[in-house]
CSV table of C-alpha atoms in Angstrom, one decimal:
chain,number,residue,atom,x,y,z
A,1,UNK,CA,0.0,0.0,0.0
A,2,UNK,CA,1.5,3.2,-1.2
A,3,UNK,CA,0.8,6.2,0.9
A,4,UNK,CA,2.8,8.3,-1.6
A,5,UNK,CA,0.5,7.6,-4.4
A,6,UNK,CA,-1.1,10.8,-5.8
A,7,UNK,CA,-4.3,11.8,-3.9
A,8,UNK,CA,-7.2,11.1,-6.1
A,9,UNK,CA,-10.8,11.8,-5.4
A,10,UNK,CA,-12.5,8.7,-6.8
A,11,UNK,CA,-15.7,10.5,-6.5
A,12,UNK,CA,-19.3,11.0,-7.2
A,13,UNK,CA,-20.3,14.6,-7.9
A,14,UNK,CA,-23.6,15.8,-9.2
A,15,UNK,CA,-25.1,19.2,-10.2
A,16,UNK,CA,-28.8,19.6,-10.8
A,17,UNK,CA,-30.9,22.6,-11.8
A,18,UNK,CA,-34.4,23.1,-10.3
A,19,UNK,CA,-37.1,25.7,-10.7
A,20,UNK,CA,-35.3,28.7,-9.1
A,21,UNK,CA,-31.7,27.5,-8.6
A,22,UNK,CA,-29.2,24.6,-8.5
A,23,UNK,CA,-28.3,21.8,-6.1
A,24,UNK,CA,-24.8,20.5,-6.0
A,25,UNK,CA,-23.9,17.2,-4.3
A,26,UNK,CA,-20.8,15.1,-3.6
A,27,UNK,CA,-19.5,12.3,-1.5
A,28,UNK,CA,-16.6,12.8,0.9
A,29,UNK,CA,-13.9,10.2,0.2
A,30,UNK,CA,-10.4,11.1,-0.8
A,31,UNK,CA,-8.2,8.0,-1.6
A,32,UNK,CA,-4.5,7.4,-1.9
A,33,UNK,CA,-4.3,4.1,-3.8
A,34,UNK,CA,-6.4,1.8,-1.6
A,35,UNK,CA,-6.2,3.9,1.6
A,36,UNK,CA,-8.8,6.5,2.4
A,37,UNK,CA,-6.8,9.6,3.2
A,38,UNK,CA,-9.7,11.7,4.2
A,39,UNK,CA,-13.1,10.3,4.9
A,40,UNK,CA,-14.7,13.7,5.4
A,41,UNK,CA,-13.4,15.9,2.7
A,42,UNK,CA,-15.4,18.8,1.2
A,43,UNK,CA,-15.4,18.5,-2.6
A,44,UNK,CA,-17.8,21.4,-3.1
A,45,UNK,CA,-15.7,24.5,-2.9
A,46,UNK,CA,-16.7,28.1,-3.1
A,47,UNK,CA,-15.6,30.2,-6.1
A,48,UNK,CA,-17.7,33.3,-5.3
A,49,UNK,CA,-20.7,34.0,-3.1
A,50,UNK,CA,-23.0,32.6,-5.7
A,51,UNK,CA,-20.9,30.1,-7.6
A,52,UNK,CA,-19.7,26.8,-6.3
A,53,UNK,CA,-17.5,24.0,-7.8
A,54,UNK,CA,-17.6,20.3,-7.5
A,55,UNK,CA,-14.2,18.7,-7.8
A,56,UNK,CA,-13.2,15.2,-9.0
A,57,UNK,CA,-10.0,13.5,-10.3
A,58,UNK,CA,-6.6,14.5,-8.9
A,59,UNK,CA,-7.0,16.4,-5.5
A,60,UNK,CA,-3.9,18.5,-6.2
A,61,UNK,CA,-4.9,19.6,-9.7
A,62,UNK,CA,-8.5,20.4,-8.8
A,63,UNK,CA,-7.5,22.4,-5.7
A,64,UNK,CA,-5.0,24.5,-7.7
A,65,UNK,CA,-7.4,25.2,-10.5
A,66,UNK,CA,-10.1,26.2,-8.1
A,67,UNK,CA,-7.7,28.5,-6.2
A,68,UNK,CA,-6.6,30.2,-9.4
A,69,UNK,CA,-10.2,30.7,-10.7
A,70,UNK,CA,-11.3,32.0,-7.3
A,71,UNK,CA,-8.6,34.6,-7.4
A,72,UNK,CA,-9.5,35.6,-11.0
A,73,UNK,CA,-13.2,35.8,-10.2
A,74,UNK,CA,-12.5,38.0,-7.2
A,75,UNK,CA,-10.6,40.5,-9.4
A,76,UNK,CA,-13.3,40.2,-12.1
A,77,UNK,CA,-16.0,40.9,-9.5
A,78,UNK,CA,-14.2,44.0,-8.3
A,79,UNK,CA,-13.7,45.2,-11.9
A,80,UNK,CA,-17.2,44.5,-12.9
A,81,UNK,CA,-18.8,46.0,-9.9
A,82,UNK,CA,-21.4,43.2,-9.5
A,83,UNK,CA,-21.4,39.5,-8.8
A,84,UNK,CA,-19.8,37.4,-11.5
A,85,UNK,CA,-22.1,35.2,-13.6
A,86,UNK,CA,-21.9,31.5,-13.5
A,87,UNK,CA,-21.0,31.4,-17.2
A,88,UNK,CA,-17.9,33.5,-16.7
A,89,UNK,CA,-16.8,31.2,-13.8
A,90,UNK,CA,-17.3,28.1,-15.8
A,91,UNK,CA,-15.5,29.6,-18.8
A,92,UNK,CA,-12.5,30.5,-16.6
A,93,UNK,CA,-12.4,27.0,-15.4
A,94,UNK,CA,-12.6,25.8,-19.0
A,95,UNK,CA,-9.7,28.1,-20.1
A,96,UNK,CA,-7.4,26.7,-17.5
A,97,UNK,CA,-8.5,23.1,-18.0
A,98,UNK,CA,-8.2,23.2,-21.8
A,99,UNK,CA,-4.9,25.1,-22.0
A,100,UNK,CA,-3.2,22.7,-19.5
A,101,UNK,CA,-5.0,19.5,-20.7
A,102,UNK,CA,-1.7,17.6,-20.9
A,103,UNK,CA,-0.8,18.4,-17.3
A,104,UNK,CA,-4.1,18.3,-15.5
A,105,UNK,CA,-6.4,15.5,-14.6
A,106,UNK,CA,-9.5,16.9,-13.2
A,107,UNK,CA,-13.3,16.7,-13.9
A,108,UNK,CA,-15.3,19.7,-12.6
A,109,UNK,CA,-18.9,20.8,-12.3
A,110,UNK,CA,-19.6,24.4,-11.9
A,111,UNK,CA,-23.0,25.4,-10.5
A,112,UNK,CA,-24.5,28.7,-9.3
A,113,UNK,CA,-27.2,31.3,-9.6
A,114,UNK,CA,-26.9,34.8,-11.1
A,115,UNK,CA,-29.6,37.4,-11.9
A,116,UNK,CA,-29.4,37.1,-15.6
A,117,UNK,CA,-29.7,33.4,-16.2
A,118,UNK,CA,-30.9,32.1,-12.9
A,119,UNK,CA,-29.6,28.7,-11.9
A,120,UNK,CA,-27.1,27.1,-14.2
A,121,UNK,CA,-24.9,24.0,-14.3
A,122,UNK,CA,-21.8,23.7,-16.4
A,123,UNK,CA,-19.8,20.6,-16.8
A,124,UNK,CA,-16.0,20.8,-17.5
A,125,UNK,CA,-14.8,17.2,-17.8
A,126,UNK,CA,-11.2,15.9,-18.5
A,127,UNK,CA,-10.3,17.5,-21.8
A,128,UNK,CA,-11.5,20.9,-21.1
A,129,UNK,CA,-14.9,20.9,-22.9
A,130,UNK,CA,-17.6,23.1,-21.5
A,131,UNK,CA,-21.1,21.9,-21.6
A,132,UNK,CA,-24.2,23.6,-20.2
A,133,UNK,CA,-26.7,21.0,-19.0
A,134,UNK,CA,-29.8,20.9,-16.9
A,135,UNK,CA,-28.0,18.3,-14.8
A,136,UNK,CA,-24.4,16.9,-14.7
A,137,UNK,CA,-22.7,14.0,-13.1
A,138,UNK,CA,-19.0,13.2,-12.7
A,139,UNK,CA,-16.4,11.2,-11.0
A,140,UNK,CA,-15.9,7.4,-10.9
A,141,UNK,CA,-19.3,6.9,-9.2
A,142,UNK,CA,-21.2,8.6,-12.0
A,143,UNK,CA,-20.9,5.5,-14.2
A,144,UNK,CA,-23.5,3.9,-12.0
A,145,UNK,CA,-25.9,6.9,-12.3
A,146,UNK,CA,-26.4,7.5,-16.0
A,147,UNK,CA,-29.4,5.0,-16.2
A,148,UNK,CA,-30.8,6.4,-12.9
A,149,UNK,CA,-30.9,10.0,-14.1
A,150,UNK,CA,-32.3,9.0,-17.5
A,151,UNK,CA,-35.3,7.6,-15.6
A,152,UNK,CA,-35.5,9.9,-12.6
A,153,UNK,CA,-34.8,13.3,-13.9
A,154,UNK,CA,-37.6,15.7,-14.5
A,155,UNK,CA,-37.7,19.3,-15.6
A,156,UNK,CA,-39.0,21.9,-13.3
A,157,UNK,CA,-38.6,20.2,-9.9
A,158,UNK,CA,-38.9,22.0,-6.6
A,159,UNK,CA,-35.9,22.6,-4.3
A,160,UNK,CA,-36.8,19.7,-2.0
A,161,UNK,CA,-37.3,17.2,-4.9
A,162,UNK,CA,-34.0,18.2,-6.4
A,163,UNK,CA,-32.1,17.8,-3.2
A,164,UNK,CA,-33.7,14.5,-2.5
A,165,UNK,CA,-32.8,13.4,-6.0
A,166,UNK,CA,-29.1,14.4,-5.4
A,167,UNK,CA,-28.9,12.7,-2.1
A,168,UNK,CA,-30.5,9.5,-3.4
A,169,UNK,CA,-28.2,9.4,-6.4
A,170,UNK,CA,-25.0,10.0,-4.4
A,171,UNK,CA,-26.0,7.3,-2.0
A,172,UNK,CA,-26.7,4.9,-4.8
A,173,UNK,CA,-23.3,5.6,-6.2
A,174,UNK,CA,-21.6,5.2,-2.9
A,175,UNK,CA,-23.3,1.8,-2.5
A,176,UNK,CA,-21.7,0.5,-5.8
A,177,UNK,CA,-18.4,2.5,-6.2
A,178,UNK,CA,-15.5,1.6,-3.9
A,179,UNK,CA,-13.9,4.9,-4.5
A,180,UNK,CA,-16.9,6.9,-3.2
A,181,UNK,CA,-18.1,6.9,0.4
A,182,UNK,CA,-18.2,8.8,3.7
A,183,UNK,CA,-20.9,11.5,4.0
A,184,UNK,CA,-23.0,13.3,1.5
A,185,UNK,CA,-22.6,17.1,1.3
A,186,UNK,CA,-25.1,19.2,-0.7
A,187,UNK,CA,-25.1,22.9,-1.5
A,188,UNK,CA,-28.2,24.7,-2.6
A,189,UNK,CA,-27.8,28.0,-4.4
A,190,UNK,CA,-30.7,30.3,-5.3
A,191,UNK,CA,-31.7,33.9,-5.3
A,192,UNK,CA,-32.0,33.8,-1.5
A,193,UNK,CA,-28.4,32.7,-1.0
A,194,UNK,CA,-26.6,29.5,-0.2
A,195,UNK,CA,-27.5,26.6,2.0
A,196,UNK,CA,-25.1,23.8,3.0
A,197,UNK,CA,-26.4,20.5,4.1
A,198,UNK,CA,-24.6,17.4,5.6
A,199,UNK,CA,-26.0,13.9,5.5
A,200,UNK,CA,-23.9,11.4,7.6
A,201,UNK,CA,-24.0,7.8,6.4
A,202,UNK,CA,-26.5,6.5,9.0
A,203,UNK,CA,-29.2,8.9,7.7
A,204,UNK,CA,-29.1,7.5,4.2
A,205,UNK,CA,-31.6,4.9,2.9
A,206,UNK,CA,-30.4,1.3,2.5
A,207,UNK,CA,-30.2,-0.3,-0.9
A,208,UNK,CA,-30.1,-3.9,-2.0
A,209,UNK,CA,-28.1,-6.2,0.2
A,210,UNK,CA,-27.1,-3.4,2.6
A,211,UNK,CA,-27.5,-4.0,6.3
A,212,UNK,CA,-28.7,-1.8,9.1
A,213,UNK,CA,-25.6,-0.5,11.0
A,214,UNK,CA,-25.6,-2.1,14.5
A,215,UNK,CA,-23.2,-2.1,17.4
A,216,UNK,CA,-20.6,-0.3,15.3
A,217,UNK,CA,-17.9,1.7,17.1
A,218,UNK,CA,-19.3,4.8,15.2
A,219,UNK,CA,-22.4,4.7,17.5
A,220,UNK,CA,-20.2,5.0,20.6
A,221,UNK,CA,-18.2,7.9,19.4
A,222,UNK,CA,-19.6,11.3,20.2
A,223,UNK,CA,-19.8,12.8,16.8
A,224,UNK,CA,-19.9,11.5,13.2
A,225,UNK,CA,-17.3,12.6,10.8
A,226,UNK,CA,-16.3,16.1,12.0
A,227,UNK,CA,-16.8,19.0,9.7
A,228,UNK,CA,-13.4,20.0,8.4
A,229,UNK,CA,-12.3,23.5,9.4
A,230,UNK,CA,-12.4,26.0,6.5
A,231,UNK,CA,-9.4,28.2,5.8
B,1,UNK,CA,32.2,30.0,-20.2
B,2,UNK,CA,29.1,32.1,-20.8
B,3,UNK,CA,27.1,29.2,-22.2
B,4,UNK,CA,27.9,27.0,-19.2
B,5,UNK,CA,26.7,29.5,-16.6
B,6,UNK,CA,23.5,30.1,-18.5
B,7,UNK,CA,22.6,26.4,-18.2
B,8,UNK,CA,23.3,26.4,-14.5
B,9,UNK,CA,21.2,29.4,-13.9
B,10,UNK,CA,18.1,28.1,-15.6
B,11,UNK,CA,16.7,26.7,-12.3
B,12,UNK,CA,14.4,23.7,-11.9
B,13,UNK,CA,15.5,20.2,-12.4
B,14,UNK,CA,18.3,19.1,-14.7
B,15,UNK,CA,17.6,15.6,-16.1
B,16,UNK,CA,20.8,15.4,-18.2
B,17,UNK,CA,22.2,12.5,-16.1
B,18,UNK,CA,19.2,10.3,-16.5
B,19,UNK,CA,20.4,8.6,-19.6
B,20,UNK,CA,23.8,7.9,-18.1
B,21,UNK,CA,22.1,6.5,-15.0
B,22,UNK,CA,20.0,4.2,-17.1
B,23,UNK,CA,23.0,2.9,-19.0
B,24,UNK,CA,25.0,2.3,-15.8
B,25,UNK,CA,22.0,0.4,-14.2
B,26,UNK,CA,21.7,-1.8,-17.3
B,27,UNK,CA,25.3,-3.0,-16.6
B,28,UNK,CA,25.0,-5.7,-14.0
B,29,UNK,CA,26.5,-5.2,-10.6
B,30,UNK,CA,26.0,-1.4,-10.4
B,31,UNK,CA,23.9,-0.3,-7.5
B,32,UNK,CA,22.8,3.3,-7.3
B,33,UNK,CA,23.3,5.1,-4.0
B,34,UNK,CA,20.1,5.0,-1.8
B,35,UNK,CA,18.7,7.9,0.0
B,36,UNK,CA,17.5,8.5,3.6
B,37,UNK,CA,13.9,7.8,3.7
B,38,UNK,CA,11.9,8.5,6.8
B,39,UNK,CA,9.5,5.5,7.0
B,40,UNK,CA,7.6,7.2,9.6
B,41,UNK,CA,4.7,7.8,11.8
B,42,UNK,CA,3.7,11.5,12.1
B,43,UNK,CA,0.4,12.7,13.7
B,44,UNK,CA,-1.3,15.9,14.6
B,45,UNK,CA,-4.5,16.7,16.5
B,46,UNK,CA,-6.5,19.7,17.6
B,47,UNK,CA,-7.3,19.9,21.3
B,48,UNK,CA,-9.2,22.5,23.4
B,49,UNK,CA,-6.3,25.0,23.6
B,50,UNK,CA,-4.4,24.4,20.3
B,51,UNK,CA,-2.5,21.8,18.4
B,52,UNK,CA,-0.4,18.7,19.4
B,53,UNK,CA,2.0,17.3,16.9
B,54,UNK,CA,3.8,14.0,17.4
B,55,UNK,CA,6.4,12.0,15.5
B,56,UNK,CA,8.7,9.0,15.8
B,57,UNK,CA,12.5,9.5,15.4
B,58,UNK,CA,13.8,6.7,13.1
B,59,UNK,CA,15.3,7.5,9.7
B,60,UNK,CA,15.9,4.5,7.4
B,61,UNK,CA,18.1,3.8,4.5
B,62,UNK,CA,16.4,0.8,2.9
B,63,UNK,CA,16.4,-1.8,5.6
B,64,UNK,CA,19.0,-0.2,7.8
B,65,UNK,CA,18.3,2.4,10.5
B,66,UNK,CA,20.5,5.4,9.4
B,67,UNK,CA,19.7,7.6,12.3
B,68,UNK,CA,18.1,6.6,15.6
B,69,UNK,CA,17.1,9.9,16.9
B,70,UNK,CA,16.4,12.3,14.1
B,71,UNK,CA,14.0,15.3,14.5
B,72,UNK,CA,11.0,15.1,12.3
B,73,UNK,CA,9.0,18.0,13.9
B,74,UNK,CA,10.5,21.0,12.1
B,75,UNK,CA,10.3,24.6,13.2
B,76,UNK,CA,8.5,26.9,10.8
B,77,UNK,CA,7.7,29.8,13.1
B,78,UNK,CA,7.5,30.2,16.9
B,79,UNK,CA,3.8,29.4,16.6
B,80,UNK,CA,3.9,26.9,13.7
B,81,UNK,CA,5.6,23.5,13.5
B,82,UNK,CA,5.6,20.9,10.7
B,83,UNK,CA,6.0,17.2,10.8
B,84,UNK,CA,7.6,15.6,7.7
B,85,UNK,CA,7.4,12.1,6.2
B,86,UNK,CA,9.0,10.9,3.0
B,87,UNK,CA,12.6,11.6,1.8
B,88,UNK,CA,14.4,13.3,4.8
B,89,UNK,CA,16.3,15.6,2.5
B,90,UNK,CA,13.1,16.9,0.8
B,91,UNK,CA,11.2,17.5,4.1
B,92,UNK,CA,14.2,19.2,5.6
B,93,UNK,CA,14.8,21.4,2.6
B,94,UNK,CA,11.2,22.4,2.0
B,95,UNK,CA,10.4,23.2,5.6
B,96,UNK,CA,13.7,25.2,6.1
B,97,UNK,CA,13.0,27.1,2.9
B,98,UNK,CA,9.4,28.0,3.9
B,99,UNK,CA,10.6,28.8,7.5
B,100,UNK,CA,13.1,31.4,6.1
B,101,UNK,CA,10.5,32.9,3.8
B,102,UNK,CA,8.1,33.1,6.9
B,103,UNK,CA,10.8,35.0,8.9
B,104,UNK,CA,11.3,37.4,6.1
B,105,UNK,CA,7.6,37.9,5.8
B,106,UNK,CA,7.3,38.5,9.6
B,107,UNK,CA,10.0,41.2,9.3
B,108,UNK,CA,8.3,42.8,6.5
B,109,UNK,CA,4.8,42.9,8.0
B,110,UNK,CA,5.8,43.1,11.7
B,111,UNK,CA,3.1,40.5,12.5
B,112,UNK,CA,3.1,36.9,13.9
B,113,UNK,CA,3.1,34.3,11.0
B,114,UNK,CA,-0.2,32.7,10.1
B,115,UNK,CA,-0.6,29.0,9.4
B,116,UNK,CA,-2.3,29.6,6.0
B,117,UNK,CA,0.8,31.5,4.8
B,118,UNK,CA,3.0,28.5,5.5
B,119,UNK,CA,0.3,26.3,4.1
B,120,UNK,CA,0.1,28.2,0.8
B,121,UNK,CA,3.8,28.4,0.3
B,122,UNK,CA,4.3,24.7,0.9
B,123,UNK,CA,1.3,23.7,-1.3
B,124,UNK,CA,2.4,25.9,-4.2
B,125,UNK,CA,6.0,24.7,-4.1
B,126,UNK,CA,5.1,21.0,-3.9
B,127,UNK,CA,2.5,21.3,-6.7
B,128,UNK,CA,5.0,23.1,-8.9
B,129,UNK,CA,7.4,20.1,-8.6
B,130,UNK,CA,4.5,17.7,-9.5
B,131,UNK,CA,5.3,15.2,-6.8
B,132,UNK,CA,9.0,14.8,-7.4
B,133,UNK,CA,9.8,16.5,-4.1
B,134,UNK,CA,8.8,13.6,-1.9
B,135,UNK,CA,7.6,15.4,1.2
B,136,UNK,CA,4.4,14.6,3.0
B,137,UNK,CA,3.7,17.1,5.8
B,138,UNK,CA,1.5,17.6,8.7
B,139,UNK,CA,1.5,21.4,9.4
B,140,UNK,CA,0.0,22.7,12.7
B,141,UNK,CA,0.0,26.0,14.5
B,142,UNK,CA,-1.9,28.5,16.4
B,143,UNK,CA,-2.2,32.1,15.1
B,144,UNK,CA,-4.5,35.1,15.6
B,145,UNK,CA,-7.3,33.3,13.8
B,146,UNK,CA,-7.2,30.2,15.9
B,147,UNK,CA,-5.7,26.6,15.8
B,148,UNK,CA,-5.1,25.1,12.3
B,149,UNK,CA,-4.1,21.6,11.3
B,150,UNK,CA,-3.4,20.7,7.7
B,151,UNK,CA,-1.9,17.7,5.8
B,152,UNK,CA,0.0,18.3,2.6
B,153,UNK,CA,0.8,15.6,0.1
B,154,UNK,CA,3.8,15.5,-2.4
B,155,UNK,CA,1.6,16.3,-5.3
B,156,UNK,CA,0.3,19.5,-3.7
B,157,UNK,CA,-3.1,18.4,-2.5
B,158,UNK,CA,-4.1,19.2,1.0
B,159,UNK,CA,-6.7,18.4,3.6
B,160,UNK,CA,-7.8,20.3,6.7
B,161,UNK,CA,-8.7,18.0,9.5
B,162,UNK,CA,-9.2,17.9,13.2
B,163,UNK,CA,-6.8,14.9,13.4
B,164,UNK,CA,-4.4,13.5,10.9
B,165,UNK,CA,-1.7,10.9,10.5
B,166,UNK,CA,0.9,10.4,7.8
B,167,UNK,CA,3.7,8.2,6.9
B,168,UNK,CA,4.1,4.4,6.7
B,169,UNK,CA,2.8,4.0,10.2
B,170,UNK,CA,-0.2,6.2,9.5
B,171,UNK,CA,-2.7,3.3,9.3
B,172,UNK,CA,-1.8,2.1,12.8
B,173,UNK,CA,-1.8,5.6,14.2
B,174,UNK,CA,-5.2,6.4,12.5
B,175,UNK,CA,-6.7,3.4,14.1
B,176,UNK,CA,-5.8,4.8,17.5
B,177,UNK,CA,-7.2,8.2,16.6
B,178,UNK,CA,-10.5,7.0,15.1
B,179,UNK,CA,-11.3,5.0,18.2
B,180,UNK,CA,-10.2,7.5,20.8
B,181,UNK,CA,-10.5,11.0,19.4
B,182,UNK,CA,-13.0,13.4,20.8
B,183,UNK,CA,-13.5,17.1,20.2
B,184,UNK,CA,-12.1,19.4,22.8
B,185,UNK,CA,-9.6,17.1,24.6
B,186,UNK,CA,-7.6,18.4,27.5
B,187,UNK,CA,-3.8,18.9,27.2
B,188,UNK,CA,-2.9,15.7,29.1
B,189,UNK,CA,-5.5,13.5,27.3
B,190,UNK,CA,-4.3,14.9,24.0
B,191,UNK,CA,-0.6,14.2,24.7
B,192,UNK,CA,-1.5,10.7,25.8
B,193,UNK,CA,-3.5,10.1,22.7
B,194,UNK,CA,-0.7,11.3,20.4
B,195,UNK,CA,1.8,9.1,22.3
B,196,UNK,CA,-0.5,6.1,21.9
B,197,UNK,CA,-0.9,6.8,18.2
B,198,UNK,CA,2.9,7.1,17.6
B,199,UNK,CA,3.6,4.0,19.7
B,200,UNK,CA,1.1,2.1,17.6
B,201,UNK,CA,3.1,3.2,14.6
B,202,UNK,CA,6.3,2.3,16.2
B,203,UNK,CA,5.3,-1.2,17.3
B,204,UNK,CA,3.3,-2.2,14.2
B,205,UNK,CA,5.4,-0.6,11.4
B,206,UNK,CA,8.9,-1.6,10.5
B,207,UNK,CA,9.8,1.8,9.1
B,208,UNK,CA,9.0,3.6,12.4
B,209,UNK,CA,10.8,3.3,15.8
B,210,UNK,CA,13.0,4.6,18.5
B,211,UNK,CA,11.5,7.6,20.5
B,212,UNK,CA,8.5,9.8,20.5
B,213,UNK,CA,8.7,13.5,19.9
B,214,UNK,CA,5.7,15.7,20.9
B,215,UNK,CA,5.1,19.3,20.3
B,216,UNK,CA,2.3,21.2,22.0
B,217,UNK,CA,1.4,24.5,20.4
B,218,UNK,CA,-1.1,26.9,22.2
B,219,UNK,CA,-1.7,30.6,21.9
B,220,UNK,CA,1.4,32.3,23.0
B,221,UNK,CA,3.4,29.2,24.0
B,222,UNK,CA,5.0,26.2,22.4
B,223,UNK,CA,6.4,23.2,24.2
B,224,UNK,CA,8.7,21.0,22.2
B,225,UNK,CA,8.9,17.8,24.1
B,226,UNK,CA,11.8,15.9,22.6
B,227,UNK,CA,12.1,12.3,23.4
B,228,UNK,CA,8.9,12.4,25.5
């Protein structure tokens, strides 16, 4: 077991638009080879007050790209005099990803709300393509969700329906993908602002062949996965 | 003469000798020199008053113990210390470099160094070298904004956690932490837990051993307990 293997986020990330905003969701597992380096990571990072980013692929590459884009957007917001649009954020991500496509290995989903277009989701996968979609999935766990979304996705959902869909989808992916796990984090962005939610493993529904957790050490510990401190 | 100095001044890595090395290795009987690797257990945790860092003290060169009592908790600033695992030279060099940069920054700003400053300097340096600088670090400190604990990997990715373990003995130490960690531990309980975790690494991992170093950082005071 190689603890010096590059940190990769074998992940499940999802972004979904609903009537009035977007819901972003992700699992929380960061793996180094077969070892879980961080079981409570936060893969949904803030770019601006109204735009968030779901990261997958190499942890280092995605962190550096998001740091650069956050910096550029901060300058852009000052120069523009109003909040940046989701389209601009997504395109900045795309410019970095495409120009450095040989060096980077990161799949990103940009989601947010602005006053011109409302809630929007943009997917920027490995090569640096940009795709505006009503919903986007990414990461290793997304392979198990294509069929699910084909069936379960509806246009014009409410906020609660969208969040339930995201949580259900991430928990299904966690059940089948070894590289996804931990807790589910969601971020809801709309005209009223941003809401972060946290779903520890024991609140999630059980799927086929999954057992009720019982007598596990986790029940004895005072808290579940602690929230990481933010810098 | 001018051409030679231009080549040296370019900076970055010089891979000219790689082909020669490959050729030498293909000739039987030639063994390249090994380097000091700290097969290690390093840990850090947040307790109620600040941060406690812990490390073992064994440095290995392949299967031989090169140095029985080496210092793996490196000084970065009076209020910031950094444990290093991986290649000893890399961890020493990187932490020493950032520690000097922090001192210059302190002199320029006239303020106590912040953990995020060291964090960003280390992260940017390691990402730039794309994992070739084999330094895995647990950075902890207390500054004006509070206690901070970060882990930094050779490729430049980072995590911010309430408790962290790294190195070859990290699995054994993490097992200790996962079963015993609680938020808001007292200083004594925290030190005991860190020792337990390092000892778990020392007993169950061949790459770790010898003594336990502990460093307790609180607001305004740092205790470096060497060979606790």
